[in-house]
Coordinates of C-alpha atoms and ligand atoms in Angstrom, one line a residue:
M283 CA 0.0 0.0 0.0
K284 CA 1.2 3.5 -0.8
V285 CA 0.2 6.2 1.7
P286 CA 1.0 9.7 0.5
F287 CA 2.2 12.4 2.9
I288 CA 0.4 15.1 0.8
D289 CA -1.9 14.4 -2.1
L290 CA -3.3 17.6 -3.7
Q291 CA -4.8 15.7 -6.7
R292 CA -7.0 13.7 -4.3
A293 CA -8.2 16.8 -2.6
H294 CA -9.0 18.7 -5.9
E295 CA -10.5 16.0 -8.1
P296 CA -14.0 16.1 -6.5
L297 CA -14.0 19.9 -6.8
R298 CA -12.8 20.1 -10.4
E299 CA -16.0 21.2 -12.0
E300 CA -16.9 23.6 -9.3
L301 CA -13.4 25.2 -9.5
L302 CA -13.6 25.5 -13.3
A303 CA -17.0 27.2 -13.0
A304 CA -15.6 29.6 -10.4
F305 CA -12.7 30.5 -12.7
A306 CA -15.0 31.1 -15.6
N307 CA -17.0 33.5 -13.4
T308 CA -13.8 35.4 -12.6
L309 CA -12.9 35.5 -16.3
D310 CA -16.3 37.0 -17.0
H311 CA -16.2 39.8 -14.3
G312 CA -12.5 40.5 -14.7
G313 CA -11.6 41.2 -11.0
F314 CA -8.2 39.6 -11.0
C315 CA -6.4 41.6 -8.3
L316 CA -8.8 42.1 -5.4
G317 CA -12.4 42.3 -6.8
P318 CA -15.6 40.5 -6.0
D319 CA -14.1 37.1 -5.3
V320 CA -11.7 38.6 -2.8
D321 CA -14.5 40.6 -1.1
A322 CA -16.5 37.4 -0.8
F323 CA -13.6 35.5 0.6
E324 CA -12.6 38.1 3.2
Q325 CA -16.2 38.1 4.5
G326 CA -16.6 34.3 4.3
F327 CA -13.3 33.5 6.0
A328 CA -14.0 36.0 8.8
E329 CA -17.4 34.3 9.4
V330 CA -16.0 30.7 9.4
Q331 CA -12.9 31.6 11.4
E332 CA -15.1 33.7 13.8
V333 CA -12.8 36.7 13.7
A334 CA -13.9 40.3 13.6
G335 CA -12.3 41.2 10.3
C336 CA -10.1 39.8 7.5
V337 CA -8.0 41.4 4.7
G338 CA -6.7 39.2 1.9
V339 CA -3.0 39.6 0.9
G340 CA -0.5 37.8 -1.3
S341 CA 0.8 35.2 1.1
G342 CA 1.1 34.3 4.8
T343 CA 4.6 35.7 4.8
E344 CA 3.4 39.0 3.5
A345 CA 0.6 39.0 6.0
L346 CA 3.2 39.0 8.7
H347 CA 5.3 41.6 7.0
L348 CA 2.4 44.0 6.6
I349 CA 1.3 43.5 10.2
A350 CA 4.9 44.5 11.4
L351 CA 4.7 47.6 9.1
A352 CA 1.2 48.6 10.3
M353 CA 2.3 48.3 13.9
G354 CA 5.2 50.6 13.2
I355 CA 7.8 48.1 14.3
G356 CA 11.3 48.9 12.9
P357 CA 15.0 49.3 13.6
G358 CA 15.8 49.6 17.4
D359 CA 12.8 47.5 18.3
E360 CA 13.0 43.9 19.6
V361 CA 10.5 41.1 18.8
I362 CA 10.3 37.8 20.6
V363 CA 9.9 34.8 18.2
P364 CA 9.8 31.0 19.0
A365 CA 12.9 29.1 18.1
F366 CA 11.0 26.3 16.6
T367 CA 8.6 27.4 13.8
F368 CA 8.5 28.0 10.1
I369 CA 11.1 30.7 9.1
A370 CA 8.5 33.3 8.1
S371 CA 7.5 33.8 11.8
A372 CA 11.0 35.4 12.2
W373 CA 10.8 37.3 8.9
F374 CA 8.1 39.3 10.7
A375 CA 10.9 41.1 12.7
Q376 CA 13.7 40.8 10.1
Y377 CA 11.9 42.4 7.2
V378 CA 11.3 45.6 9.1
G379 CA 14.8 45.7 10.6
A380 CA 13.8 44.8 14.2
K381 CA 16.0 42.6 16.3
I382 CA 14.8 39.0 16.7
V383 CA 15.0 37.6 20.3
F384 CA 14.4 33.9 20.2
A385 CA 12.6 31.9 23.0
D386 CA 12.2 28.2 23.6
I387 CA 9.0 26.2 23.0
N388 CA 7.0 24.1 25.4
P389 CA 7.9 20.4 25.2
Q390 CA 4.2 19.3 25.1
T391 CA 2.5 21.8 22.8
F392 CA 5.6 22.7 20.7
T393 CA 4.4 26.4 20.9
L394 CA 6.1 29.4 22.6
D395 CA 6.6 28.6 26.3
P396 CA 5.3 31.3 28.6
E397 CA 7.8 30.0 31.2
G398 CA 10.8 32.3 31.2
L399 CA 9.4 34.6 28.7
E400 CA 9.3 37.7 30.9
E401 CA 13.1 37.5 31.3
L402 CA 13.5 38.2 27.6
V403 CA 11.4 41.4 27.6
T404 CA 13.3 44.7 27.6
D405 CA 12.2 48.3 27.2
K406 CA 12.8 47.7 23.4
T407 CA 10.4 44.8 23.1
K408 CA 7.5 45.8 20.8
A409 CA 5.9 42.5 19.9
I410 CA 5.7 38.7 20.6
V411 CA 5.1 36.4 17.7
V412 CA 3.2 33.2 18.8
T413 CA 2.9 30.4 16.2
H414 CA 0.0 28.1 16.6
L415 CA 2.3 25.3 15.4
F416 CA 1.1 22.2 13.6
G417 CA -2.5 23.3 14.3
Q418 CA -2.2 23.5 18.1
A419 CA -3.0 26.9 19.6
A420 CA -0.3 28.4 21.7
N421 CA -0.9 29.0 25.4
M422 CA -2.3 32.5 24.9
E423 CA -3.5 33.6 28.4
P424 CA -0.1 34.0 30.2
I425 CA 1.4 35.5 27.1
L426 CA -1.4 38.1 26.7
A427 CA -1.2 38.9 30.4
L428 CA 2.6 39.5 30.1
A429 CA 2.1 41.6 26.9
A430 CA -0.7 43.7 28.5
K431 CA 1.5 44.4 31.6
R432 CA 4.5 45.5 29.5
G433 CA 2.6 47.2 26.7
I434 CA 3.6 44.7 24.0
K435 CA 1.7 43.6 20.9
V436 CA 0.9 39.9 20.4
V437 CA 0.9 38.6 16.8
E438 CA -0.6 35.2 16.1
D439 CA 1.1 33.3 13.3
A440 CA -2.0 31.2 12.4
A441 CA -0.7 29.9 9.1
Q442 CA -1.2 26.3 10.3
A443 CA -4.2 26.9 12.5
H444 CA -7.4 27.5 10.5
L445 CA -10.3 26.9 12.9
A446 CA -8.0 26.1 15.9
Q447 CA -9.4 27.0 19.2
Y448 CA -8.1 28.3 22.5
N449 CA -10.4 28.0 25.5
G450 CA -13.4 28.0 23.1
R451 CA -12.3 30.9 21.0
T452 CA -11.1 30.6 17.4
V453 CA -7.5 31.9 16.9
G454 CA -6.7 34.9 14.7
D455 CA -8.1 37.8 16.7
I456 CA -7.2 36.7 20.2
G457 CA -3.9 38.7 20.0
D458 CA -3.6 42.1 18.3
A459 CA -3.4 40.6 14.8
G460 CA -3.3 37.2 13.1
A461 CA -1.6 36.0 9.9
F462 CA -3.1 33.2 7.9
S463 CA -1.6 31.4 4.9
F464 CA -3.5 29.7 2.1
Y465 CA -0.5 28.0 0.5
P466 CA -1.8 24.9 -1.2
T467 CA -0.8 22.4 1.5
K468 CA -2.2 24.4 4.4
N469 CA -5.5 23.3 6.1
L470 CA -7.2 25.8 3.8
G471 CA -5.2 26.0 0.7
G472 CA -5.7 27.8 -2.6
L473 CA -4.1 26.9 -6.0
G474 CA -1.0 29.1 -5.5
E475 CA 0.0 31.8 -3.0
G476 CA -2.4 33.5 -0.7
G477 CA -2.7 35.0 2.8
A478 CA -4.8 37.1 5.2
V479 CA -4.5 39.4 8.1
T480 CA -7.2 39.1 10.8
S481 CA -7.9 41.4 13.7
R482 CA -10.4 43.0 16.1
N483 CA -8.7 46.3 15.3
A484 CA -10.5 47.9 12.4
E485 CA -7.9 50.7 12.2
L486 CA -5.1 48.2 11.8
L487 CA -7.0 46.3 9.1
E488 CA -7.6 49.6 7.2
K489 CA -3.8 50.3 7.3
I490 CA -3.2 46.8 5.9
K491 CA -5.6 47.5 3.0
V492 CA -3.6 50.7 2.2
L493 CA -0.2 49.0 2.6
R494 CA -1.2 46.0 0.3
A495 CA -2.0 48.4 -2.5
H496 CA 1.0 50.8 -2.9
G497 CA 0.2 52.8 0.2
S498 CA -2.6 54.4 -1.7
K499 CA -6.0 55.4 -0.3
E500 CA -7.0 57.3 -3.4
R501 CA -6.1 56.3 -6.9
Y502 CA -2.5 57.4 -7.8
L503 CA -2.2 59.3 -4.5
N504 CA 0.3 57.5 -2.2
H505 CA 0.1 58.3 1.5
F506 CA 2.6 55.7 2.6
V507 CA 5.5 53.7 1.2
G508 CA 3.4 50.7 0.2
Y509 CA 3.7 47.3 -1.5
N510 CA 2.0 45.3 -4.2
N511 CA 0.5 42.7 -2.0
R512 CA -3.1 42.1 -3.1
M513 CA -4.9 38.8 -3.0
E514 CA -5.6 37.6 -6.5
G515 CA -9.2 37.1 -7.7
L516 CA -8.5 33.6 -9.1
Q517 CA -7.0 32.5 -5.7
A518 CA -10.0 33.9 -3.8
A519 CA -12.3 32.1 -6.3
S520 CA -10.6 28.8 -5.5
L521 CA -10.7 29.5 -1.8
N522 CA -14.4 30.3 -2.0
V523 CA -15.0 26.8 -3.4
K524 CA -12.9 25.2 -0.7
L525 CA -14.1 27.2 2.3
P526 CA -17.4 25.4 2.8
H527 CA -15.4 22.2 3.2
L528 CA -13.0 23.5 5.9
R529 CA -15.1 22.3 8.9
G530 CA -15.6 18.8 7.6
K531 CA -11.9 18.5 6.5
T532 CA -10.8 19.7 9.9
A533 CA -13.0 17.2 11.7
R534 CA -11.6 14.4 9.5
R535 CA -8.0 15.5 10.4
Q536 CA -9.0 15.3 14.1
R537 CA -10.6 11.9 13.6
I538 CA -7.4 10.6 12.0
A539 CA -5.4 12.0 14.9
R540 CA -7.6 10.2 17.4
C541 CA -7.0 7.0 15.5
Y542 CA -3.2 7.6 15.7
L543 CA -3.4 8.6 19.4
G544 CA -5.4 5.5 20.3
G545 CA -3.7 3.0 17.9
I546 CA 0.0 3.7 18.0
E547 CA 1.4 1.6 20.8
N548 CA 5.1 1.4 20.0
P549 CA 6.9 2.4 23.3
S550 CA 9.8 3.9 21.4
I551 CA 7.5 6.5 19.8
S552 CA 6.4 9.7 21.6
L553 CA 3.0 10.9 20.6
P554 CA 1.9 14.5 20.6
V555 CA 0.2 15.6 23.8
P556 CA -3.2 17.4 23.2
A557 CA -3.4 20.7 25.1
R558 CA -6.0 21.1 27.8
Y559 CA -7.2 24.4 26.4
G560 CA -8.2 23.3 22.9
E561 CA -7.9 20.5 20.4
S562 CA -5.4 20.8 17.6
V563 CA -6.6 21.1 14.0
Y564 CA -3.6 18.9 13.1
H565 CA -2.0 20.7 10.3
M566 CA 0.7 18.1 11.2
F567 CA 0.7 15.0 13.3
T568 CA 4.2 15.0 14.7
I569 CA 5.7 12.2 16.6
R570 CA 9.2 11.9 18.2
H571 CA 11.6 9.1 17.9
A572 CA 15.2 8.8 19.1
E573 CA 16.2 7.2 15.7
R574 CA 14.0 9.4 13.6
D575 CA 16.0 9.0 10.3
R576 CA 15.9 5.2 10.6
L577 CA 12.1 5.3 11.3
K578 CA 11.6 7.6 8.3
A579 CA 13.5 5.2 6.0
Y580 CA 11.5 2.2 7.3
L581 CA 8.2 4.0 6.6
A582 CA 9.4 4.9 3.1
E583 CA 10.2 1.3 2.5
E584 CA 6.7 0.3 3.6
G585 CA 5.3 2.9 1.1
I586 CA 4.4 5.5 3.8
G587 CA 5.3 9.1 3.2
S588 CA 6.5 11.2 6.1
D589 CA 8.3 14.5 6.5
I590 CA 10.7 16.2 8.9
V591 CA 9.0 19.4 9.9
Y592 CA 11.4 21.1 10.8
P593 CA 15.0 19.7 10.7
H594 CA 16.5 23.0 12.0
P595 CA 15.5 25.3 14.8
L596 CA 15.5 29.0 13.7
H597 CA 18.4 30.1 16.1
L598 CA 20.7 27.7 14.3
Q599 CA 19.7 28.8 10.7
P600 CA 22.7 30.1 8.8
C601 CA 20.8 33.3 7.8
F602 CA 20.6 34.2 11.6
N603 CA 24.3 33.5 12.3
F604 CA 24.7 37.2 12.9
L605 CA 22.5 37.1 15.9
G606 CA 25.1 35.0 17.7
Y607 CA 23.1 32.1 19.0
K608 CA 24.7 28.7 19.5
E609 CA 23.8 25.0 20.0
G610 CA 22.4 24.5 23.5
D611 CA 20.6 27.8 23.7
F612 CA 17.1 26.3 23.3
P613 CA 17.2 22.6 24.3
V614 CA 13.5 21.9 23.6
A615 CA 13.6 23.3 20.1
E616 CA 16.9 21.5 19.4
E617 CA 15.7 18.2 20.6
L618 CA 12.5 18.4 18.6
A619 CA 14.4 19.2 15.4
K620 CA 16.5 16.1 16.0
T621 CA 13.6 13.7 16.8
C622 CA 10.5 15.0 15.0
L623 CA 8.7 13.2 12.2
S624 CA 5.3 14.2 10.8
L625 CA 3.0 11.4 9.7
P626 CA 0.4 11.5 6.8
I627 CA -2.8 13.3 8.1
V628 CA -4.4 14.9 5.1
P629 CA -8.2 14.5 5.4
E630 CA -8.4 12.5 2.1
L631 CA -6.7 9.5 3.6
T632 CA -8.9 6.4 3.9
D633 CA -9.4 4.5 7.2
E634 CA -7.6 1.6 5.6
E635 CA -4.5 3.8 5.0
V636 CA -4.6 5.2 8.5
N637 CA -4.8 1.7 9.9
Y638 CA -1.9 0.6 7.7
V639 CA 0.3 3.4 9.1
I640 CA -0.6 2.4 12.6
E641 CA 0.2 -1.2 11.9
K642 CA 3.6 -0.5 10.4
L643 CA 4.5 1.9 13.2
N644 CA 3.6 -0.7 15.8
A645 CA 5.7 -3.3 14.0
F646 CA 8.8 -1.0 13.9
Q647 CA 11.7 -2.4 16.0
Ligands
PLP139 C1 3.3 28.6 5.7 C2 3.6 29.4 6.9 C3 3.9 30.7 6.8 C4 4.0 31.4 5.5 O1 2.9 31.4 4.7 P1 3.1 31.5 3.1 O2 1.7 31.7 2.6 O3 3.8 30.3 2.6 O4 4.0 32.7 2.8 C5 4.2 31.4 8.0 N1 4.2 30.8 9.1 C6 3.9 29.5 9.3 C7 4.0 28.9 10.7 C8 3.7 28.7 8.2 O5 3.5 27.4 8.3

């Protein structure tokens, strides 16, 4: 049996006719950069994600960049970023010339650890980036309390966390702003690049709208140095076709995760620990194993796709050498990078495939 790690064809095949009809509609109305499809998506996504407002942009990375600009973060400022996340969480600070201050993650949730966070705050700290990693919401309450006390903004990197909940609230507008990605492999993915900024702060969202379109509020009158960062009509059209399926797809990911959690009984494998404050939406189902590379090779031999997400913690990335961090600085992040392995969890997997993965993992010696 072959179990794919990712299979976009399988996800798209049942939607083919609906997608083609949506593209034909976009061709007819001609709104290719912003336009009616983007308007509909911004409204639809805000409703489904239960956030106050949503602005569509070119990618998740650019959502983070525009939030940093809109918050006025820049040279001389410091931003706290988890040491284990996708690189774009750190671009938030780097793109605007702020100094990155890395912090370790919690060994159970793999998200920013509130423990020890206050010691990293200085008078220059302007923002904390929390990543809801692998679909698991970060432990927001203590982080928000610290931020409120010290007058710091909290930015949610929610690129892997569509519909994720924290204490009964959907992520994306719990902090000051949220960044979503609609890269094809995300829990809600388009057919190319796409992203969104979400927030309760209408003023901030207005600023994002200006920044994404050349800093212009009025045609050919530019109030700010802006960017070309609009969401494309065809992307929004594809997302509008997929959005109604997000809840069902998320529930399927969670069902597969429960099968893994209940079925994997190999004592050499560490399973992810669900947080008390909200179930993960399982963008990834990430296990740990002392001989991760041998396990990965074994799974490949049995026809099972898996991926190392991520093999390097951010403080040891060559591009951040100039920050002067070294091995040993963030032991939890470093250990996870050495032992993590993500299993197939796309919602299109069959029960038979899921059971096959469990069987092969339990047979691994
Ligand atoms: C994917 C991702 C991003 C970037 O999103 P893009 O749309 O690919 O630019 C940012 N942060 C995290 C945690 C991600 O997983």
